[in-house]
Backbone as JSON Lines, residues from 0, in Angstrom:
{"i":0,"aa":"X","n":[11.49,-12.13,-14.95],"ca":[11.32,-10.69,-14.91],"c":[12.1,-10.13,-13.73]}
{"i":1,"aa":"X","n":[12.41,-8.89,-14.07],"ca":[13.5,-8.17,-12.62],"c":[12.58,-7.02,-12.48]}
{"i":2,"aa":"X","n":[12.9,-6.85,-11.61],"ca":[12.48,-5.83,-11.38],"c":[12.26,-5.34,-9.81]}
{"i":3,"aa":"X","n":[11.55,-4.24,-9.3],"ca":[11.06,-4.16,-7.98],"c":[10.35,-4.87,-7.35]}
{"i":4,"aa":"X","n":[10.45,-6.07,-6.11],"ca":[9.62,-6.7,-5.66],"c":[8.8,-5.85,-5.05]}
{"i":5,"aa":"X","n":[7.48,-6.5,-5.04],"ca":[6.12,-5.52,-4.65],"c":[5.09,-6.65,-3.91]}
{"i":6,"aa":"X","n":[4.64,-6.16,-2.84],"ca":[3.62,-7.07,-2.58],"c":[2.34,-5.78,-2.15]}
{"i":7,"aa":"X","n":[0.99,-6.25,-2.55],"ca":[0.09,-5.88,-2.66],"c":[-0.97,-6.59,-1.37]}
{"i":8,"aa":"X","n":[-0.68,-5.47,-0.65],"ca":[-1.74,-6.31,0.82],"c":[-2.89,-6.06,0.68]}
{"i":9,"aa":"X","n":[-3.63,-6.61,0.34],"ca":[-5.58,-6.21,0.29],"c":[-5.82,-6.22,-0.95]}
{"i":10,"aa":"X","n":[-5.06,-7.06,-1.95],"ca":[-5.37,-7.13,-3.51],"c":[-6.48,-7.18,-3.73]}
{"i":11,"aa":"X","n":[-7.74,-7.79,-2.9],"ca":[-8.76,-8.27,-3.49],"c":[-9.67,-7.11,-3.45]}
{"i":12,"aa":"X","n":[-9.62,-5.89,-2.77],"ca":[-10.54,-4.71,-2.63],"c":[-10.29,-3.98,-3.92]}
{"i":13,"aa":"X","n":[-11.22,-3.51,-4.39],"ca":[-11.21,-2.32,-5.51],"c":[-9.78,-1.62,-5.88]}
{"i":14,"aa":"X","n":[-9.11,-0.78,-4.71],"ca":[-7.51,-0.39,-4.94],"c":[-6.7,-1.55,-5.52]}
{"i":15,"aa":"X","n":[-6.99,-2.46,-4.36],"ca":[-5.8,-3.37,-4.54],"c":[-5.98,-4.06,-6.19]}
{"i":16,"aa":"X","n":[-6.88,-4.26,-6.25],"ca":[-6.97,-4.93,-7.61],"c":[-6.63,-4.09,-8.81]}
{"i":17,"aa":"X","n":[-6.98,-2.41,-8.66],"ca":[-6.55,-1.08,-9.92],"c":[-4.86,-1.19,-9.55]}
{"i":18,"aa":"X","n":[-4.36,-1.92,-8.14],"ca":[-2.98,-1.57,-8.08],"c":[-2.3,-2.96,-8.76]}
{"i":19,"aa":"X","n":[-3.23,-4.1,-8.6],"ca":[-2.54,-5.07,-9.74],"c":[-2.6,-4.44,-11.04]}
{"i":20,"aa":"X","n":[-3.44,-4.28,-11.44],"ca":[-3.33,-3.66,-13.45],"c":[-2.4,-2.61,-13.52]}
{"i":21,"aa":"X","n":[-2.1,-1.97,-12.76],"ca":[-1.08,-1.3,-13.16],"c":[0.24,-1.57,-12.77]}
{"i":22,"aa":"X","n":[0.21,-2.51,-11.6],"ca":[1.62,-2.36,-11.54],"c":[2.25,-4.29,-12.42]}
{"i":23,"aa":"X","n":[0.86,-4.93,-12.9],"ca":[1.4,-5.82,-13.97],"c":[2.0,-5.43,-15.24]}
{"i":24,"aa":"X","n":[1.54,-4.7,-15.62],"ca":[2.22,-3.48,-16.97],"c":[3.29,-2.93,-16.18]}
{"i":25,"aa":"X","n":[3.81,-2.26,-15.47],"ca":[5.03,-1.85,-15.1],"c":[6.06,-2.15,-15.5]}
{"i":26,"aa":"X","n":[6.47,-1.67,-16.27],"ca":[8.09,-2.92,-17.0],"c":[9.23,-2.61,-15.61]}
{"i":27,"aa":"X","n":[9.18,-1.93,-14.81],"ca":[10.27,-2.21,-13.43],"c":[9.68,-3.17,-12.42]}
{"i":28,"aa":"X","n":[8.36,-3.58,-12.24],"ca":[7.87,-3.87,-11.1],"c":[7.52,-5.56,-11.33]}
{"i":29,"aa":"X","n":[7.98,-6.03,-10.4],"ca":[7.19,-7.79,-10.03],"c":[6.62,-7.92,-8.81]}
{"i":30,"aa":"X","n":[4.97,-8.07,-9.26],"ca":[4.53,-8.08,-8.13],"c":[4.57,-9.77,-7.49]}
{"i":31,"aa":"X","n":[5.3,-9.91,-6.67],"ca":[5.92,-11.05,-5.79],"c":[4.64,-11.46,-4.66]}
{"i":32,"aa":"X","n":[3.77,-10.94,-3.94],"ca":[3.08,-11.39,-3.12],"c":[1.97,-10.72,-3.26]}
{"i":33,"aa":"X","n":[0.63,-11.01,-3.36],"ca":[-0.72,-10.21,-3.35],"c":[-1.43,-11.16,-2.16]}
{"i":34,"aa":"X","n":[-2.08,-10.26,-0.99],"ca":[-2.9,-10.63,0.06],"c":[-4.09,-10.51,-0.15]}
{"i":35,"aa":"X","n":[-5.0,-11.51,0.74],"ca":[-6.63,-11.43,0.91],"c":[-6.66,-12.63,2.1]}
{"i":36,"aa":"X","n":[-7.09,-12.09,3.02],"ca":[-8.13,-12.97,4.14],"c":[-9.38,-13.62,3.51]}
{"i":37,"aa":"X","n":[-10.22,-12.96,2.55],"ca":[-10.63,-13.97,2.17],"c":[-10.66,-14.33,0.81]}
{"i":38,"aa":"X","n":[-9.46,-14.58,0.25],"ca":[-9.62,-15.32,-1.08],"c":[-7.7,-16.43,-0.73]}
{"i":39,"aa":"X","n":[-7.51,-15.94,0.41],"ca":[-6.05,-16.96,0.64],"c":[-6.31,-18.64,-0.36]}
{"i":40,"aa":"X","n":[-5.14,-18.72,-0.68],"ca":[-4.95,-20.01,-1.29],"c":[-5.78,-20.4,-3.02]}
{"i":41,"aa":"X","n":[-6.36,-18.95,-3.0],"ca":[-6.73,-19.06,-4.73],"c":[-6.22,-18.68,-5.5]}
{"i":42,"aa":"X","n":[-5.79,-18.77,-6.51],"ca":[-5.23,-18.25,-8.23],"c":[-6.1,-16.91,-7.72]}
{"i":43,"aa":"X","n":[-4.97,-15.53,-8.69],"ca":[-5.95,-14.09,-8.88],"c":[-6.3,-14.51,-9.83]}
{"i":44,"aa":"X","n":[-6.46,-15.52,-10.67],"ca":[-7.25,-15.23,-12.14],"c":[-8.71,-16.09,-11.88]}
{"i":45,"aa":"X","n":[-9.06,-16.98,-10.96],"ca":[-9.8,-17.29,-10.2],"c":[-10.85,-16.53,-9.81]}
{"i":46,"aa":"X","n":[-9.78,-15.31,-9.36],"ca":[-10.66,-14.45,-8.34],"c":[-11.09,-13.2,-9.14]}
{"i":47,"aa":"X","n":[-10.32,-13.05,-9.68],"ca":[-9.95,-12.16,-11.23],"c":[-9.9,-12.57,-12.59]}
{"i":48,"aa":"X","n":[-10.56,-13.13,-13.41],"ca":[-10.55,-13.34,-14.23],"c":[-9.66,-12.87,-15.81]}
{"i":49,"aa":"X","n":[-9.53,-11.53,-15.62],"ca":[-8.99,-10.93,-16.49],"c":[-7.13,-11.14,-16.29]}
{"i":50,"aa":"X","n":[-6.58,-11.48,-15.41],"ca":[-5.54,-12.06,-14.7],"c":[-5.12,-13.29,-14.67]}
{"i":51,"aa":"X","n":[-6.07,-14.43,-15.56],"ca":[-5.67,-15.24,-15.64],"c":[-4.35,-15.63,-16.34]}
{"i":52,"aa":"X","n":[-3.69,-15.07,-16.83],"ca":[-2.54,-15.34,-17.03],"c":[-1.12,-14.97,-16.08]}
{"i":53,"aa":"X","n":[-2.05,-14.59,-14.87],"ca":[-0.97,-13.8,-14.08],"c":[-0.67,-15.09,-13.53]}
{"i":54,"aa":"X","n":[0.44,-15.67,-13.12],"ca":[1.33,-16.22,-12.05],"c":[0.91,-16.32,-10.63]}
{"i":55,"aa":"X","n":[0.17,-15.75,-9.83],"ca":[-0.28,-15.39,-8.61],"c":[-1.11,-15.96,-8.2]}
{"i":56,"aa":"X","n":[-0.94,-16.12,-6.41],"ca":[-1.86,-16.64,-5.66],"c":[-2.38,-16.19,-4.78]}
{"i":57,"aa":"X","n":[-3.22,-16.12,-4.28],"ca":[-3.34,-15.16,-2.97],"c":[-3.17,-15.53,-1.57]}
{"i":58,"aa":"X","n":[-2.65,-15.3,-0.81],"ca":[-2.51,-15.53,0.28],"c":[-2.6,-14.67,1.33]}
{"i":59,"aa":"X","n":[-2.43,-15.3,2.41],"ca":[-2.97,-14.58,3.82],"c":[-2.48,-13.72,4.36]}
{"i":60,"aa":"X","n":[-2.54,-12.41,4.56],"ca":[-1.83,-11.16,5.23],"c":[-0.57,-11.97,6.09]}
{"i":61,"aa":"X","n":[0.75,-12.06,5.74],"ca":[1.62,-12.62,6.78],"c":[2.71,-11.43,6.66]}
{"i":62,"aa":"X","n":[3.23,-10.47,7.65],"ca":[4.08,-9.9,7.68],"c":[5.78,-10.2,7.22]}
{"i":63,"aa":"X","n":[5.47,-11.66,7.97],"ca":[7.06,-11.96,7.37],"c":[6.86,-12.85,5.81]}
{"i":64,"aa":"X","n":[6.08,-13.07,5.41],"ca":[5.95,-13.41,4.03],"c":[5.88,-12.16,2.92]}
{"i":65,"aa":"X","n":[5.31,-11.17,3.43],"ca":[5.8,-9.54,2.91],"c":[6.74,-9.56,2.56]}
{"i":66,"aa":"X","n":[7.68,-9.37,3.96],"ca":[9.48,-9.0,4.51],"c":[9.9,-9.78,3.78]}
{"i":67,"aa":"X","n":[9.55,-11.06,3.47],"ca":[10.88,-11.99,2.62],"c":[10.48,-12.11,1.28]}
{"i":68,"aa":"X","n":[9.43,-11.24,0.88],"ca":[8.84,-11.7,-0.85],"c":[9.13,-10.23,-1.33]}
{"i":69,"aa":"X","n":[9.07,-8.89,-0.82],"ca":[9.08,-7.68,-1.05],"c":[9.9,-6.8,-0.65]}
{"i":70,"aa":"X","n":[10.31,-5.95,-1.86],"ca":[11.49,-4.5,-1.13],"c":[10.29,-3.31,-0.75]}
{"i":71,"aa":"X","n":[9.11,-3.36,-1.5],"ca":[8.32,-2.37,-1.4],"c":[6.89,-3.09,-0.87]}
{"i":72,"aa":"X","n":[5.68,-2.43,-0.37],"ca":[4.86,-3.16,0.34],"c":[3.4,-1.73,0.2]}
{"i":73,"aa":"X","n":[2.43,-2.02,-1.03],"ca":[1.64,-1.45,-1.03],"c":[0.13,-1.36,0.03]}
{"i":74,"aa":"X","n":[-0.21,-0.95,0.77],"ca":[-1.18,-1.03,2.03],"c":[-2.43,-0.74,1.26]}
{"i":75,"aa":"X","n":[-3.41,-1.66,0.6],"ca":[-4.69,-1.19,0.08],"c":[-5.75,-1.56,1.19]}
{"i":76,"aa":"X","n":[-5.49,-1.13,2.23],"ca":[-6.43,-1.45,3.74],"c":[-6.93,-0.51,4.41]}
{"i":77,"aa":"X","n":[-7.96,-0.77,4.88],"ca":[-9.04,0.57,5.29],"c":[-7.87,0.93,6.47]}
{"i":78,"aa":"X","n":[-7.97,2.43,7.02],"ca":[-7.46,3.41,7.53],"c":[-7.61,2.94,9.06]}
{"i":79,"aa":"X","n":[-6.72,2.49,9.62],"ca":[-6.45,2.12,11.01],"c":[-5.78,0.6,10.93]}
{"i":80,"aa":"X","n":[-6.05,0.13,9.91],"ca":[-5.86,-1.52,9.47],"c":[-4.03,-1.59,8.93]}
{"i":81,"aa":"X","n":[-4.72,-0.34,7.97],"ca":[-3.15,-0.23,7.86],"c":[-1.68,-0.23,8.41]}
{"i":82,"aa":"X","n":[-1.47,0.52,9.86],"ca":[-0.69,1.17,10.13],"c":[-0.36,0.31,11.25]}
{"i":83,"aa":"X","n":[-1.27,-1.01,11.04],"ca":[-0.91,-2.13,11.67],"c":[-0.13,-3.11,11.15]}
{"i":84,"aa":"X","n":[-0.18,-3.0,9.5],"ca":[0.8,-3.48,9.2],"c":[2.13,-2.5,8.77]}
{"i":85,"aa":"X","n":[2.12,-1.63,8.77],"ca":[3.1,-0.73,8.26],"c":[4.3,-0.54,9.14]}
{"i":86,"aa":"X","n":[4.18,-0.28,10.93],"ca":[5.0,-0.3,11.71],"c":[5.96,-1.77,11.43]}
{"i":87,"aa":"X","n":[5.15,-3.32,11.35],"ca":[6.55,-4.1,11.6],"c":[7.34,-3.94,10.16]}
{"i":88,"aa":"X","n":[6.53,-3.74,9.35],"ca":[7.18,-3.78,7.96],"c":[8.17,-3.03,7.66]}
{"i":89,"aa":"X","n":[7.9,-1.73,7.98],"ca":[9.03,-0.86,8.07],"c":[10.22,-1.21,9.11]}
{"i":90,"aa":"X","n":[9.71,-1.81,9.94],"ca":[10.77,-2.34,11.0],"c":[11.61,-3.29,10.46]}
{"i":91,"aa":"X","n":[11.2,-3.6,9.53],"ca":[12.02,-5.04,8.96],"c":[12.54,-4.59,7.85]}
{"i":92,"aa":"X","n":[12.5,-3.37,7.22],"ca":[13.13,-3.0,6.19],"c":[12.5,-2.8,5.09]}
{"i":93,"aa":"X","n":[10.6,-2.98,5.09],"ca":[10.23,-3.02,3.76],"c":[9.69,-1.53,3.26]}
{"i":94,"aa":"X","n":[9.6,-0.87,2.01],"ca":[9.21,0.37,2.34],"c":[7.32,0.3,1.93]}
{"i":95,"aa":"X","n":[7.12,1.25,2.44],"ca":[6.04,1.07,2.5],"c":[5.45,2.57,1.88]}
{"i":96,"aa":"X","n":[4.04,2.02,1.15],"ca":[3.38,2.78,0.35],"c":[1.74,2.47,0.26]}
{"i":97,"aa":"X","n":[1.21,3.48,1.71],"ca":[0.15,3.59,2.29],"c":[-1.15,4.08,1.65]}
{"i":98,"aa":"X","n":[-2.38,3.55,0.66],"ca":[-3.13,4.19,0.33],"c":[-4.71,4.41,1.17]}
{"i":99,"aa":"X","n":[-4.62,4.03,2.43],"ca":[-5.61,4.67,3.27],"c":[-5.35,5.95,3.7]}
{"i":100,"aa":"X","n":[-5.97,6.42,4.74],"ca":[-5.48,7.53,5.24],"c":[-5.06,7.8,6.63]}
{"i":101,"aa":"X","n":[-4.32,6.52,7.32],"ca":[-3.49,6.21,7.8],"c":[-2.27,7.67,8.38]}
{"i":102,"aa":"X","n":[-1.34,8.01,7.12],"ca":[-0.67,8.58,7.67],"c":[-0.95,9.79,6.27]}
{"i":103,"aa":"X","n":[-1.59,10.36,6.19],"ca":[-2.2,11.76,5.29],"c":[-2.3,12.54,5.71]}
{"i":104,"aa":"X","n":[-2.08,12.48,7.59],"ca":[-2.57,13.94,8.07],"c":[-1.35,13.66,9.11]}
{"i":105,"aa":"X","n":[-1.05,14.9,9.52],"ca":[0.56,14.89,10.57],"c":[0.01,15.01,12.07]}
{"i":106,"aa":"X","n":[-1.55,15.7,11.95],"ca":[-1.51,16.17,13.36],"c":[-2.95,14.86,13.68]}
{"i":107,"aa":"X","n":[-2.35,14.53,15.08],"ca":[-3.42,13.8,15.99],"c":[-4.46,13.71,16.18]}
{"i":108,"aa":"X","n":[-4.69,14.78,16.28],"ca":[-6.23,15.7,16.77],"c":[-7.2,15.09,15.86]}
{"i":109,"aa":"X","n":[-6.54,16.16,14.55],"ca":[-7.35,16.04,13.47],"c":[-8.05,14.97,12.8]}
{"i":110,"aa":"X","n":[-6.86,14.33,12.94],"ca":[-7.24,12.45,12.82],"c":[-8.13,11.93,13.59]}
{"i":111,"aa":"X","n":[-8.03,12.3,14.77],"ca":[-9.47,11.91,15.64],"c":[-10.4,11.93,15.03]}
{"i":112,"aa":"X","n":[-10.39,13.43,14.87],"ca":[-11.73,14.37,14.45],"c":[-12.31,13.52,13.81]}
{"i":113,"aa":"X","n":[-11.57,13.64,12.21],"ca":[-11.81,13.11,11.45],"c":[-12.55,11.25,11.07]}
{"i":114,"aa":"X","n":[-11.61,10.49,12.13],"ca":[-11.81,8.65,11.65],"c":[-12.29,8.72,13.31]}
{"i":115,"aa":"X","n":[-12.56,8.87,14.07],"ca":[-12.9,8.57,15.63],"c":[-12.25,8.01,16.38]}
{"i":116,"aa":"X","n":[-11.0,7.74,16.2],"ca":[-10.14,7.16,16.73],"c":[-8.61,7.83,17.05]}
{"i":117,"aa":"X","n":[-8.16,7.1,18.44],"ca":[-6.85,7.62,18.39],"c":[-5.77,7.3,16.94]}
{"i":118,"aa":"X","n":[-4.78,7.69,16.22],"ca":[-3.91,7.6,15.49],"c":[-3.17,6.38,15.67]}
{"i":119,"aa":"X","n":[-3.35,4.94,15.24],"ca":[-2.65,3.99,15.81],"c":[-1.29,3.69,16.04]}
{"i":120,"aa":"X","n":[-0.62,4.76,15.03],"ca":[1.19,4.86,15.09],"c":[1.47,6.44,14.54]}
{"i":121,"aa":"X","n":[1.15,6.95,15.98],"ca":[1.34,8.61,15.72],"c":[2.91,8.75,15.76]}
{"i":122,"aa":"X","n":[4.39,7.9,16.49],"ca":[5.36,7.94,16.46],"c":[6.07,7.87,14.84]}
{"i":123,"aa":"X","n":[5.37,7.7,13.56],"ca":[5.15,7.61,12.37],"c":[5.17,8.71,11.16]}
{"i":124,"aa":"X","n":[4.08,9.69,12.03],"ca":[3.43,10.83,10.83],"c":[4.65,11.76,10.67]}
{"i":125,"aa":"X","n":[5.49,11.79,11.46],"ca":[6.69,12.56,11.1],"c":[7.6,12.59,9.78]}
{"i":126,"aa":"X","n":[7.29,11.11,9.65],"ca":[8.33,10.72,8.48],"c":[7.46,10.34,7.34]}
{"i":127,"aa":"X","n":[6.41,10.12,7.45],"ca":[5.72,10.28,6.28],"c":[5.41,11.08,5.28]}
{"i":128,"aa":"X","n":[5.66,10.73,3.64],"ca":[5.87,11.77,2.65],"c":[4.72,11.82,2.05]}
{"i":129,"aa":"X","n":[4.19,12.78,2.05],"ca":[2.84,12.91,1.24],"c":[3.11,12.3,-0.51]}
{"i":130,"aa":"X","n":[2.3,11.56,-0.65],"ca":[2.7,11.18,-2.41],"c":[2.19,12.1,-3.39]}
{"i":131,"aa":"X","n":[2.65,13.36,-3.34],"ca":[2.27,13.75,-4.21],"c":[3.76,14.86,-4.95]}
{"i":132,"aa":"X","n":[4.07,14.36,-6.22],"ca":[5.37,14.33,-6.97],"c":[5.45,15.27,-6.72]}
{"i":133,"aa":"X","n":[4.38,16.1,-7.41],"ca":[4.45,17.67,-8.21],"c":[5.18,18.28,-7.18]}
{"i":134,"aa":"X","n":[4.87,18.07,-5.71],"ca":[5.99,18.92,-4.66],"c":[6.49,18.56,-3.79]}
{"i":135,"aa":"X","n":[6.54,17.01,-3.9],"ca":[7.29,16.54,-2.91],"c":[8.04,15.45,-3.24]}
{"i":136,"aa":"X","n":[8.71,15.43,-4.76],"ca":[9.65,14.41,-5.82],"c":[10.84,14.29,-4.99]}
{"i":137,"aa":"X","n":[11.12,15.12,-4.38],"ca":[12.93,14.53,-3.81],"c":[12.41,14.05,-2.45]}
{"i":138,"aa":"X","n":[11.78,14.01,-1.69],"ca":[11.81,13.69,-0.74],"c":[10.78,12.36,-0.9]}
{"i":139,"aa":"X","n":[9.91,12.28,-1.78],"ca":[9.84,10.96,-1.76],"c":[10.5,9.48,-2.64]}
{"i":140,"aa":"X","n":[11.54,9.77,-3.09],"ca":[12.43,9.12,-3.92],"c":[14.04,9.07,-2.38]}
{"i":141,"aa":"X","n":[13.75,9.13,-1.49],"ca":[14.08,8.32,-0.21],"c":[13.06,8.15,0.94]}
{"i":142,"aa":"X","n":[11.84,8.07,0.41],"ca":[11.23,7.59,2.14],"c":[10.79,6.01,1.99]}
{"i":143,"aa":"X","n":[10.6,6.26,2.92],"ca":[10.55,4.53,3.45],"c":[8.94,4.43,3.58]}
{"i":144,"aa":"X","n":[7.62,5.39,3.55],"ca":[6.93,5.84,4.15],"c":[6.24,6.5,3.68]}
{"i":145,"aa":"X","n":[4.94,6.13,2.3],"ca":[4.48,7.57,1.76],"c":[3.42,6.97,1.94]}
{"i":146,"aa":"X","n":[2.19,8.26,2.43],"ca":[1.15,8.57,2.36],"c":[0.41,8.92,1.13]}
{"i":147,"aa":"X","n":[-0.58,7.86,0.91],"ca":[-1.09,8.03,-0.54],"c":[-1.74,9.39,-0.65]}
{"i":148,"aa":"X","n":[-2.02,10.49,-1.89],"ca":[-3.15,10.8,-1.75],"c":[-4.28,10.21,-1.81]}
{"i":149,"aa":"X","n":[-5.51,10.85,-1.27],"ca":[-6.97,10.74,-1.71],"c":[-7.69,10.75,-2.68]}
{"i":150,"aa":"X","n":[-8.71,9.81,-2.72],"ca":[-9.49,9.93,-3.97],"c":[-9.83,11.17,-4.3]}
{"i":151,"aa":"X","n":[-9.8,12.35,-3.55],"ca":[-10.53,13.83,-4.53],"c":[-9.11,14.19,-4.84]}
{"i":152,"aa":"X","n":[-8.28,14.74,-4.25],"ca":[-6.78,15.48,-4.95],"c":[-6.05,14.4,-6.02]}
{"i":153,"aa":"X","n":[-6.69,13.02,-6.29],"ca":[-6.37,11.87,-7.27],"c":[-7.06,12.58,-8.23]}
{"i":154,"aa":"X","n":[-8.43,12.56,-8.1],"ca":[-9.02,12.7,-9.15],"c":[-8.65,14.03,-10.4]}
{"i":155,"aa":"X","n":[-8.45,15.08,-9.0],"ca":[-7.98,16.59,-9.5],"c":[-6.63,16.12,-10.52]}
């Protein structure tokens, strides 16, 4: 199969696993690497049943196993977790496609407010494209860097 290499960091959480089923049907996409801390070194059909015919194994969050298995690099990791892996990845060339809420908001503050914490890669929110087509299609068809929406403006 050809297609877009994809690796799926946090396959084993709820996202990560709705982001295997869809992006196994994808006729552009091969998903090349799926992560879990704790299911490393098992078959997804193991872990997943309905997947048993998938090809895949899971393995251990490794940045440079990302970088050398993936052009694209989906983040299904709670919001601060993320953006820990997103800085080297992008550093290394992979693009990245953030579904915490990580980089969803531009300003600092708010982010505080909001998760209690400082912004872990506020040098970041600049270049981040909100994923949402309907008004922001050209500019995210070159970023390196999109901010998923949220489960309520998803749902809408």
């Amino acid at each position: 199969m050809a297609g877009i290499r994809v690796a799926i960091v946090g396959a084993s959480g709820y996202s990560g696993e709705e982001l295997v089923r869809l992006l196994l049907a994808h006729p552009q996409v091969e998903i090349t690497c799926v992560t879990s801390r704790q299911y490393a070194g098992q078959p997804l059909g193991k872990v997943f049943p309905r997947y048993m015919e998938a090809p895949l194994t899971f393995s251990a969050p490794s940045i440079d196993e990302i970088a050398e298995r993936a052009e694209v690099a989906f983040l299904a990791l709670p919001h601060g977790v993320a953006a820990e892996f997103a800085v080297p990845l992008l550093a290394r060339g992979v693009r990245v496609i953030d579904i915490s809420a990580d980089f969803r908001l531009r300003d600092t503050a708010v982010y505080e407010r909001y998760y209690g914490a400082a912004h872990p890669a506020p040098e970041l929110l600049r270049e981040a494209v909100y994923g949402l087509p309907e008004r922001y299609r050209e500019a995210l068809r070159q970023a390196r860097l999109v901010a998923c929406a949220g489960c309520y403006p998803t749902s809408i």
